[in-house]
């Protein structure tokens, strides 16, 4: 009976009253993928803050099934080993660390981060790195370094809402660039924007883009870097998901093709190891001294103990082993989530096929307003991230981002089933 219950949870079988259990009809093959977005090439102000904070507020409620969250489940992380590393580091922390760890930050941590780049074919020195409070500070410092209020920033469409919030707050404008759910930003559309508008910077998530899960092939990364270098436009590369790949090797960052120092590459431990440590970094290229100064002005320094604790963990904690397990769990969770969505969502939905990360982007039939779905779902204890969050102009009204990084078979499948029922109601 337990096995039947599990299979039913996964949507593989169904119970028929007074008859027994039956294998469910399989959906006809894999669902189609969403098509490339096609926003117009015009600059626009950003206006998403109220909407984003409305949706984020719901995520703090512990009873909610957090399909709308941007974080993986904290249960994926090696908290005991991290705590031990923090205790060991605290015992050895020198009183002078408050001075030594001023920007660019803890030298041992920078050495260990630099070493990890060798795997992606990049020669990074500790001196190339500035430690930040998460990738978000790295992105903010980068934006403030290369652009001013009123400037136009080219962004992928759809894009991560916190970056939109930063741009909105800094009084900058955006031009949304068409982006493929499979291989990322459309270079033809970007060139068109560079030719017709005074674009001051470009922000791209080259690997496992949030929310699309798209990854740019290496050749496309090379072309992107060369295209921007020709017009002297800095590229801010947000690469926070790079470690969460499902393939055999770690994808290269666009930064690895940078010959002119114009790429500001942002990374973080928040998505793959220690969200609470708030440790990220930036490789600012030719903008290093300006980024360091802005970091000092913004927060003086990143706290010493979390830097020392992560350095300690990276040396002794089994990071590679942890990452291998995490990638396997996320990849299995993607399969299960795809199966659940294909089974319970209305016919005609289109799904992305990410090769890493933990976000699934779903295009629903046009009549479904996912802001309405979000409100109905919240009333049933489920959060989702509705499409309009990911666009300066609140496009993608019939899209939704689902986080499979929390995949717990029973609650998630039940939540997806409920979303399917609510969506069917919205189609009438
Ligand atoms: C694409 C992307 N960039 C940056 C961040 C922020 O990273 P951090 O927590 O290191 O500040 C997130 C977090 O959701 C993200 O999804």
CSV table of C-alpha atoms and ligand atoms in Angstrom, one decimal:
chain,number,residue,atom,x,y,z
A,1,UNK,CA,0.0,0.0,0.0
A,2,UNK,CA,2.9,2.3,0.8
A,3,UNK,CA,4.4,1.6,-2.6
A,4,UNK,CA,1.0,2.4,-4.3
A,5,UNK,CA,0.8,5.6,-2.3
A,6,UNK,CA,4.2,6.7,-3.5
A,7,UNK,CA,3.5,5.8,-7.1
A,8,UNK,CA,0.3,7.8,-6.9
A,9,UNK,CA,2.2,10.7,-5.4
A,10,UNK,CA,4.4,10.7,-8.4
A,11,UNK,CA,1.4,10.7,-10.7
A,12,UNK,CA,2.4,7.4,-12.2
A,13,UNK,CA,-0.7,5.5,-11.2
A,14,UNK,CA,-4.3,6.4,-10.2
A,15,UNK,CA,-6.8,4.9,-7.8
A,16,UNK,CA,-10.2,4.0,-9.2
A,17,UNK,CA,-12.9,3.6,-6.5
A,18,UNK,CA,-13.9,0.0,-5.8
A,19,UNK,CA,-11.6,-1.2,-8.7
A,20,UNK,CA,-7.9,-0.8,-7.7
A,21,UNK,CA,-4.9,1.0,-9.0
A,22,UNK,CA,-4.2,1.7,-12.7
A,23,UNK,CA,-1.2,3.0,-14.6
A,24,UNK,CA,-2.0,6.5,-15.7
A,25,UNK,CA,-1.9,7.3,-19.3
A,26,UNK,CA,1.5,8.8,-20.1
A,27,UNK,CA,1.5,12.3,-21.5
A,28,UNK,CA,2.3,12.2,-25.2
A,29,UNK,CA,6.2,12.5,-25.2
A,30,UNK,CA,8.2,15.3,-23.7
A,31,UNK,CA,6.4,18.7,-23.5
A,32,UNK,CA,7.5,21.3,-26.0
A,33,UNK,CA,9.9,24.0,-25.0
A,34,UNK,CA,8.9,27.7,-24.7
A,35,UNK,CA,10.0,29.8,-27.7
A,36,UNK,CA,12.6,32.6,-27.7
A,37,UNK,CA,11.3,35.8,-26.1
A,38,UNK,CA,10.8,38.8,-28.4
A,39,UNK,CA,10.8,42.0,-26.5
A,40,UNK,CA,11.0,45.3,-28.5
A,41,UNK,CA,14.4,47.0,-28.7
A,42,UNK,CA,13.4,50.1,-26.7
A,43,UNK,CA,14.8,51.5,-23.4
A,44,UNK,CA,12.4,51.4,-20.5
A,45,UNK,CA,12.2,52.3,-16.9
A,46,UNK,CA,11.9,49.4,-14.5
A,47,UNK,CA,8.8,49.1,-12.3
A,48,UNK,CA,8.7,45.8,-10.5
A,49,UNK,CA,9.6,46.5,-6.8
A,50,UNK,CA,6.0,46.4,-5.3
A,51,UNK,CA,5.2,43.2,-7.2
A,52,UNK,CA,8.5,41.5,-6.2
A,53,UNK,CA,8.2,42.3,-2.5
A,54,UNK,CA,4.6,41.2,-2.5
A,55,UNK,CA,5.6,37.8,-3.8
A,56,UNK,CA,8.7,37.5,-1.6
A,57,UNK,CA,6.8,38.2,1.6
A,58,UNK,CA,5.0,34.9,1.2
A,59,UNK,CA,8.2,32.9,1.0
A,60,UNK,CA,9.0,33.7,4.6
A,61,UNK,CA,6.1,31.6,5.9
A,62,UNK,CA,7.4,28.2,6.9
A,63,UNK,CA,4.2,26.3,6.1
A,64,UNK,CA,4.3,27.3,2.5
A,65,UNK,CA,5.5,24.9,-0.2
A,66,UNK,CA,8.2,27.2,-1.7
A,67,UNK,CA,8.0,26.5,-5.4
A,68,UNK,CA,8.4,30.3,-5.9
A,69,UNK,CA,11.6,30.5,-3.9
A,70,UNK,CA,15.0,31.5,-5.4
A,71,UNK,CA,16.9,29.3,-2.9
A,72,UNK,CA,17.4,25.6,-2.9
A,73,UNK,CA,16.3,23.7,0.3
A,74,UNK,CA,18.7,24.5,3.1
A,75,UNK,CA,18.6,20.8,3.9
A,76,UNK,CA,20.9,20.2,0.9
A,77,UNK,CA,23.8,21.9,2.6
A,78,UNK,CA,26.4,20.3,4.9
A,79,UNK,CA,25.5,22.3,7.9
A,80,UNK,CA,27.4,20.2,10.5
A,81,UNK,CA,30.7,20.4,8.6
A,82,UNK,CA,30.2,24.1,8.0
A,83,UNK,CA,29.5,24.7,11.7
A,84,UNK,CA,32.6,22.7,12.6
A,85,UNK,CA,34.7,24.7,10.1
A,86,UNK,CA,33.3,27.9,11.6
A,87,UNK,CA,34.2,26.8,15.1
A,88,UNK,CA,37.7,25.8,14.1
A,89,UNK,CA,38.1,29.1,12.2
A,90,UNK,CA,36.8,31.1,15.2
A,91,UNK,CA,39.3,29.5,17.6
A,92,UNK,CA,42.1,30.7,15.3
A,93,UNK,CA,40.8,34.1,14.2
A,94,UNK,CA,43.4,36.7,14.8
A,95,UNK,CA,42.4,40.1,16.2
A,96,UNK,CA,44.1,41.6,13.1
A,97,UNK,CA,41.7,39.8,10.7
A,98,UNK,CA,39.4,42.9,10.9
A,99,UNK,CA,42.3,44.8,9.2
A,100,UNK,CA,43.7,42.1,7.0
A,101,UNK,CA,40.3,41.2,5.6
A,102,UNK,CA,39.5,44.7,4.4
A,103,UNK,CA,38.7,44.7,0.6
A,104,UNK,CA,39.7,42.8,-1.4
A,105,UNK,CA,39.1,40.3,1.5
A,106,UNK,CA,40.5,37.2,3.2
A,107,UNK,CA,43.6,36.2,1.2
A,108,UNK,CA,43.3,32.5,1.9
A,109,UNK,CA,39.7,32.4,0.8
A,110,UNK,CA,40.6,34.3,-2.4
A,111,UNK,CA,43.5,31.8,-3.0
A,112,UNK,CA,41.0,28.9,-2.7
A,113,UNK,CA,38.4,30.5,-5.0
A,114,UNK,CA,41.1,31.3,-7.6
A,115,UNK,CA,42.2,27.6,-7.5
A,116,UNK,CA,38.7,26.4,-8.5
A,117,UNK,CA,38.8,28.4,-11.7
A,118,UNK,CA,41.6,26.2,-13.0
A,119,UNK,CA,39.0,23.5,-13.6
A,120,UNK,CA,37.2,25.8,-16.1
A,121,UNK,CA,40.4,26.5,-17.9
A,122,UNK,CA,40.9,29.9,-16.4
A,123,UNK,CA,44.1,31.3,-14.9
A,124,UNK,CA,42.9,33.4,-12.0
A,125,UNK,CA,45.1,34.9,-9.3
A,126,UNK,CA,43.9,35.7,-5.8
A,127,UNK,CA,44.7,39.4,-6.5
A,128,UNK,CA,42.0,39.3,-9.3
A,129,UNK,CA,39.2,38.7,-6.7
A,130,UNK,CA,37.2,40.9,-4.5
A,131,UNK,CA,35.1,39.2,-1.7
A,132,UNK,CA,31.6,40.6,-1.4
A,133,UNK,CA,28.4,40.0,0.6
A,134,UNK,CA,26.9,37.5,-1.8
A,135,UNK,CA,26.7,37.8,-5.6
A,136,UNK,CA,24.1,40.4,-5.2
A,137,UNK,CA,26.6,42.9,-3.8
A,138,UNK,CA,29.0,41.9,-6.5
A,139,UNK,CA,26.4,42.7,-9.1
A,140,UNK,CA,25.5,46.0,-7.4
A,141,UNK,CA,29.1,47.1,-7.1
A,142,UNK,CA,29.7,46.2,-10.8
A,143,UNK,CA,26.6,48.1,-11.9
A,144,UNK,CA,27.6,51.2,-9.9
A,145,UNK,CA,31.1,51.0,-11.2
A,146,UNK,CA,30.3,50.9,-14.9
A,147,UNK,CA,27.0,52.9,-15.1
A,148,UNK,CA,25.2,55.9,-13.8
A,149,UNK,CA,21.6,56.9,-13.2
A,150,UNK,CA,19.8,57.2,-16.5
A,151,UNK,CA,22.2,54.9,-18.3
A,152,UNK,CA,20.8,52.0,-20.4
A,153,UNK,CA,21.6,48.4,-19.3
A,154,UNK,CA,21.0,45.5,-21.7
A,155,UNK,CA,19.5,42.6,-19.9
A,156,UNK,CA,18.2,39.1,-20.9
A,157,UNK,CA,14.4,38.8,-21.1
A,158,UNK,CA,13.2,37.3,-18.9
A,159,UNK,CA,15.8,38.0,-16.2
A,160,UNK,CA,16.4,37.6,-12.4
A,161,UNK,CA,14.1,40.0,-10.5
A,162,UNK,CA,16.7,41.2,-7.9
A,163,UNK,CA,18.9,42.5,-10.7
A,164,UNK,CA,15.8,44.4,-12.0
A,165,UNK,CA,15.3,45.8,-8.5
A,166,UNK,CA,18.9,47.0,-8.3
A,167,UNK,CA,18.6,48.7,-11.7
A,168,UNK,CA,15.3,50.3,-10.7
A,169,UNK,CA,16.7,51.6,-7.5
A,170,UNK,CA,19.8,53.0,-9.2
A,171,UNK,CA,17.6,54.9,-11.6
A,172,UNK,CA,19.0,53.2,-14.6
A,173,UNK,CA,17.0,52.0,-17.6
A,174,UNK,CA,17.0,48.7,-19.4
A,175,UNK,CA,16.6,47.3,-22.9
A,176,UNK,CA,15.3,43.8,-22.7
A,177,UNK,CA,17.0,41.4,-25.2
A,178,UNK,CA,15.4,38.3,-26.7
A,179,UNK,CA,16.7,35.2,-24.9
A,180,UNK,CA,16.4,31.6,-25.9
A,181,UNK,CA,15.4,29.1,-23.2
A,182,UNK,CA,18.0,26.8,-24.6
A,183,UNK,CA,21.1,28.8,-25.4
A,184,UNK,CA,20.6,32.2,-23.8
A,185,UNK,CA,20.8,35.8,-25.0
A,186,UNK,CA,20.2,36.4,-28.7
A,187,UNK,CA,23.3,38.0,-30.1
A,188,UNK,CA,21.5,39.5,-33.2
A,189,UNK,CA,19.1,41.3,-30.9
A,190,UNK,CA,21.9,42.4,-28.7
A,191,UNK,CA,23.8,43.8,-31.6
A,192,UNK,CA,20.7,45.6,-32.8
A,193,UNK,CA,20.4,47.3,-29.3
A,194,UNK,CA,24.1,48.2,-29.3
A,195,UNK,CA,23.7,49.8,-32.8
A,196,UNK,CA,20.5,51.8,-32.0
A,197,UNK,CA,20.8,52.7,-28.3
A,198,UNK,CA,23.5,54.1,-26.0
A,199,UNK,CA,23.9,50.9,-24.0
A,200,UNK,CA,26.4,51.3,-21.1
A,201,UNK,CA,26.6,47.8,-19.8
A,202,UNK,CA,25.2,44.3,-20.4
A,203,UNK,CA,24.2,41.8,-17.7
A,204,UNK,CA,24.1,38.1,-18.6
A,205,UNK,CA,23.7,34.8,-16.8
A,206,UNK,CA,25.8,32.6,-19.1
A,207,UNK,CA,25.2,29.3,-17.3
A,208,UNK,CA,21.8,28.0,-16.1
A,209,UNK,CA,20.1,31.4,-16.5
A,210,UNK,CA,17.5,32.3,-13.9
A,211,UNK,CA,14.6,31.8,-14.7
A,212,UNK,CA,15.1,30.0,-18.0
A,213,UNK,CA,17.8,27.5,-17.1
A,214,UNK,CA,19.4,28.4,-20.5
A,215,UNK,CA,23.2,27.9,-21.0
A,216,UNK,CA,25.2,29.6,-23.7
A,217,UNK,CA,27.6,27.3,-25.7
A,218,UNK,CA,31.2,28.3,-25.4
A,219,UNK,CA,31.4,29.7,-28.9
A,220,UNK,CA,28.5,32.0,-28.1
A,221,UNK,CA,30.1,33.2,-25.0
A,222,UNK,CA,33.3,34.0,-27.0
A,223,UNK,CA,31.2,35.9,-29.5
A,224,UNK,CA,29.3,37.8,-26.8
A,225,UNK,CA,32.6,38.9,-25.2
A,226,UNK,CA,34.1,39.9,-28.5
A,227,UNK,CA,30.9,41.8,-29.6
A,228,UNK,CA,30.9,43.9,-26.4
A,229,UNK,CA,34.6,44.5,-26.5
A,230,UNK,CA,34.3,46.0,-30.0
A,231,UNK,CA,32.0,48.7,-28.6
A,232,UNK,CA,33.8,49.0,-25.3
A,233,UNK,CA,30.7,47.9,-23.3
A,234,UNK,CA,31.4,46.1,-20.0
A,235,UNK,CA,29.8,42.7,-19.4
A,236,UNK,CA,28.5,41.9,-15.9
A,237,UNK,CA,28.4,38.1,-15.8
A,238,UNK,CA,26.3,36.6,-13.1
A,239,UNK,CA,27.5,33.0,-12.8
A,240,UNK,CA,26.0,31.9,-9.4
A,241,UNK,CA,24.8,28.5,-10.7
A,242,UNK,CA,28.0,27.3,-12.5
A,243,UNK,CA,28.7,24.6,-9.9
A,244,UNK,CA,25.2,23.0,-10.3
A,245,UNK,CA,25.7,21.4,-13.7
A,246,UNK,CA,24.2,18.0,-14.6
A,247,UNK,CA,26.6,17.2,-17.4
A,248,UNK,CA,30.2,15.8,-17.1
A,249,UNK,CA,32.1,19.0,-16.8
A,250,UNK,CA,31.8,22.4,-15.3
A,251,UNK,CA,30.7,25.0,-17.9
A,252,UNK,CA,33.2,27.8,-18.7
A,253,UNK,CA,32.3,31.3,-17.8
A,254,UNK,CA,32.2,34.1,-20.5
A,255,UNK,CA,35.0,35.6,-18.4
A,256,UNK,CA,37.4,32.9,-19.6
A,257,UNK,CA,37.2,34.6,-23.1
A,258,UNK,CA,37.9,38.1,-21.8
A,259,UNK,CA,41.1,39.6,-23.2
A,260,UNK,CA,40.4,43.3,-22.5
A,261,UNK,CA,39.4,43.2,-18.8
A,262,UNK,CA,35.8,44.3,-19.7
A,263,UNK,CA,34.1,41.4,-18.0
A,264,UNK,CA,33.0,41.7,-14.3
A,265,UNK,CA,32.4,38.1,-13.3
A,266,UNK,CA,30.2,37.5,-10.2
A,267,UNK,CA,30.1,34.3,-8.2
A,268,UNK,CA,28.8,33.0,-4.9
A,269,UNK,CA,28.6,30.1,-2.4
A,270,UNK,CA,24.9,30.9,-1.7
A,271,UNK,CA,23.4,28.5,-4.2
A,272,UNK,CA,25.7,25.5,-3.7
A,273,UNK,CA,27.1,25.5,-0.2
A,274,UNK,CA,26.3,28.2,2.4
A,275,UNK,CA,23.4,30.6,1.7
A,276,UNK,CA,23.6,32.1,5.2
A,277,UNK,CA,27.3,32.9,5.0
A,278,UNK,CA,26.5,35.6,2.4
A,279,UNK,CA,29.9,35.2,0.8
A,280,UNK,CA,30.3,36.0,-2.9
A,281,UNK,CA,33.0,37.5,-5.0
A,282,UNK,CA,33.7,39.5,-8.2
A,283,UNK,CA,36.5,39.3,-10.7
A,284,UNK,CA,36.3,42.9,-11.8
A,285,UNK,CA,38.9,42.9,-14.5
A,286,UNK,CA,40.1,46.4,-15.4
A,287,UNK,CA,37.6,47.9,-12.9
A,288,UNK,CA,39.2,46.3,-9.8
A,289,UNK,CA,40.3,49.4,-7.9
A,290,UNK,CA,37.0,51.2,-8.5
A,291,UNK,CA,35.0,48.1,-7.3
A,292,UNK,CA,37.2,47.8,-4.2
A,293,UNK,CA,36.7,51.5,-3.4
A,294,UNK,CA,32.9,51.2,-3.8
A,295,UNK,CA,32.9,48.0,-1.6
A,296,UNK,CA,34.7,50.0,1.1
A,297,UNK,CA,32.2,52.9,0.8
A,298,UNK,CA,29.2,50.5,0.8
A,299,UNK,CA,30.0,48.2,3.7
A,300,UNK,CA,33.7,48.8,4.6
A,301,UNK,CA,34.3,45.0,4.5
A,302,UNK,CA,32.7,41.6,4.5
A,303,UNK,CA,32.6,40.1,8.0
A,304,UNK,CA,35.9,38.2,8.8
A,305,UNK,CA,34.5,35.1,10.5
A,306,UNK,CA,32.3,33.8,7.6
A,307,UNK,CA,35.2,34.4,5.2
A,308,UNK,CA,37.6,32.4,7.5
A,309,UNK,CA,35.0,29.7,8.0
A,310,UNK,CA,34.4,29.1,4.3
A,311,UNK,CA,38.2,29.0,3.7
A,312,UNK,CA,38.5,26.4,6.5
A,313,UNK,CA,35.6,24.3,4.9
A,314,UNK,CA,37.1,24.6,1.4
A,315,UNK,CA,40.4,23.2,2.7
A,316,UNK,CA,39.0,20.3,4.8
A,317,UNK,CA,35.3,19.9,4.4
A,318,UNK,CA,34.8,17.7,1.3
A,319,UNK,CA,33.3,20.4,-1.0
A,320,UNK,CA,33.7,18.3,-4.2
A,321,UNK,CA,31.9,15.4,-2.6
A,322,UNK,CA,29.1,17.6,-1.4
A,323,UNK,CA,28.7,19.1,-4.9
A,324,UNK,CA,28.6,15.7,-6.5
A,325,UNK,CA,25.7,14.6,-4.2
A,326,UNK,CA,23.9,17.9,-4.7
A,327,UNK,CA,24.1,17.8,-8.5
A,328,UNK,CA,22.7,14.2,-8.5
A,329,UNK,CA,19.8,15.2,-6.2
A,330,UNK,CA,18.9,18.2,-8.2
A,331,UNK,CA,19.1,16.3,-11.5
A,332,UNK,CA,16.7,13.6,-10.1
A,333,UNK,CA,14.4,16.4,-8.7
A,334,UNK,CA,14.3,17.9,-12.2
A,335,UNK,CA,13.1,14.6,-13.7
A,336,UNK,CA,10.5,14.3,-11.0
A,337,UNK,CA,9.3,17.9,-11.3
A,338,UNK,CA,9.1,17.6,-15.1
A,339,UNK,CA,7.0,14.4,-14.8
A,340,UNK,CA,4.7,16.0,-12.2
A,341,UNK,CA,4.2,19.2,-14.3
A,342,UNK,CA,3.6,17.2,-17.5
A,343,UNK,CA,1.1,15.0,-15.7
A,344,UNK,CA,-0.9,17.6,-13.8
A,345,UNK,CA,-0.7,21.0,-15.7
A,346,UNK,CA,-3.2,21.8,-18.4
A,347,UNK,CA,-2.5,20.4,-21.9
A,348,UNK,CA,-0.4,22.8,-24.1
A,349,UNK,CA,2.0,23.9,-21.4
A,350,UNK,CA,5.6,24.3,-22.5
A,351,UNK,CA,8.6,23.4,-20.3
A,352,UNK,CA,12.3,24.3,-20.3
A,353,UNK,CA,14.9,21.5,-20.2
A,354,UNK,CA,17.6,22.9,-17.9
A,355,UNK,CA,21.0,21.2,-17.8
A,356,UNK,CA,21.8,22.5,-14.3
A,357,UNK,CA,20.5,24.8,-11.5
A,358,UNK,CA,17.1,24.2,-10.0
A,359,UNK,CA,14.6,26.4,-11.9
A,360,UNK,CA,11.9,25.2,-14.3
A,361,UNK,CA,10.2,27.8,-16.5
A,362,UNK,CA,6.8,26.9,-17.7
A,363,UNK,CA,4.7,28.6,-20.4
A,364,UNK,CA,1.0,28.1,-19.7
A,365,UNK,CA,-1.9,28.6,-22.1
A,366,UNK,CA,-2.3,32.3,-22.9
A,367,UNK,CA,-5.6,32.7,-20.9
A,368,UNK,CA,-3.9,31.9,-17.6
A,369,UNK,CA,-2.8,34.9,-15.6
A,370,UNK,CA,-0.1,33.6,-13.3
A,371,UNK,CA,-0.5,36.6,-11.0
A,372,UNK,CA,-4.0,35.3,-10.3
A,373,UNK,CA,-2.7,31.8,-10.1
A,374,UNK,CA,-0.1,33.0,-7.5
A,375,UNK,CA,-2.9,34.5,-5.3
A,376,UNK,CA,-5.0,31.4,-5.5
A,377,UNK,CA,-2.0,29.1,-4.9
A,378,UNK,CA,-1.0,31.1,-1.8
A,379,UNK,CA,-4.4,30.6,-0.3
A,380,UNK,CA,-3.7,26.8,-0.6
A,381,UNK,CA,-0.3,27.1,1.0
A,382,UNK,CA,1.9,27.1,-2.2
A,383,UNK,CA,4.1,29.9,-3.5
A,384,UNK,CA,5.1,30.2,-7.2
A,385,UNK,CA,7.1,32.9,-9.0
A,386,UNK,CA,4.8,34.4,-11.6
A,387,UNK,CA,6.3,35.4,-14.9
A,388,UNK,CA,5.8,39.2,-14.7
A,389,UNK,CA,8.4,39.4,-11.9
A,390,UNK,CA,11.1,38.7,-14.5
A,391,UNK,CA,10.5,41.6,-16.8
A,392,UNK,CA,10.8,45.4,-16.4
A,393,UNK,CA,7.5,45.7,-18.3
A,394,UNK,CA,5.8,42.8,-16.5
A,395,UNK,CA,5.7,40.6,-19.6
A,396,UNK,CA,5.3,36.8,-19.3
A,397,UNK,CA,1.9,37.0,-17.7
A,398,UNK,CA,1.2,33.4,-18.6
A,399,UNK,CA,4.6,32.0,-17.4
A,400,UNK,CA,5.7,30.7,-14.1
A,401,UNK,CA,9.0,29.7,-12.6
A,402,UNK,CA,9.0,26.6,-10.4
A,403,UNK,CA,11.9,25.8,-8.0
A,404,UNK,CA,12.6,22.1,-7.9
A,405,UNK,CA,15.5,22.5,-5.4
A,406,UNK,CA,13.1,21.8,-2.6
A,407,UNK,CA,11.8,18.6,-4.1
A,408,UNK,CA,10.2,16.5,-1.5
A,409,UNK,CA,8.2,14.0,-3.5
A,410,UNK,CA,4.9,14.1,-1.6
A,411,UNK,CA,4.4,17.8,-0.8
A,412,UNK,CA,5.8,18.9,-4.2
A,413,UNK,CA,3.7,16.5,-6.3
A,414,UNK,CA,0.6,17.5,-4.2
A,415,UNK,CA,1.4,21.1,-4.8
A,416,UNK,CA,1.9,20.6,-8.5
A,417,UNK,CA,-1.4,18.7,-8.7
A,418,UNK,CA,-3.1,21.6,-6.9
A,419,UNK,CA,-1.6,24.2,-9.3
A,420,UNK,CA,-2.8,22.1,-12.2
A,421,UNK,CA,-6.4,22.1,-10.7
A,422,UNK,CA,-6.2,25.9,-10.1
A,423,UNK,CA,-4.9,26.6,-13.6
A,424,UNK,CA,-7.7,24.5,-15.2
A,425,UNK,CA,-10.1,26.7,-13.2
A,426,UNK,CA,-8.5,29.9,-14.6
A,427,UNK,CA,-8.9,28.6,-18.2
A,428,UNK,CA,-12.6,28.6,-18.0
B,1,LIG,C1,20.8,34.7,-10.9
B,1,LIG,C2,21.1,35.1,-9.5
B,1,LIG,N1,22.1,36.0,-9.2
B,1,LIG,C3,22.4,36.4,-8.0
B,1,LIG,C4,21.7,35.9,-6.9
B,1,LIG,C5,22.1,36.4,-5.5
B,1,LIG,O1,23.1,35.6,-5.0
B,1,LIG,P1,23.6,35.8,-3.6
B,1,LIG,O2,22.7,35.1,-2.6
B,1,LIG,O3,25.0,35.2,-3.5
B,1,LIG,O4,23.6,37.3,-3.3
B,1,LIG,C6,20.6,35.0,-7.1
B,1,LIG,C7,19.9,34.5,-6.0
B,1,LIG,O5,18.7,34.1,-6.1
B,1,LIG,C8,20.3,34.6,-8.4
B,1,LIG,O6,19.4,33.7,-8.7
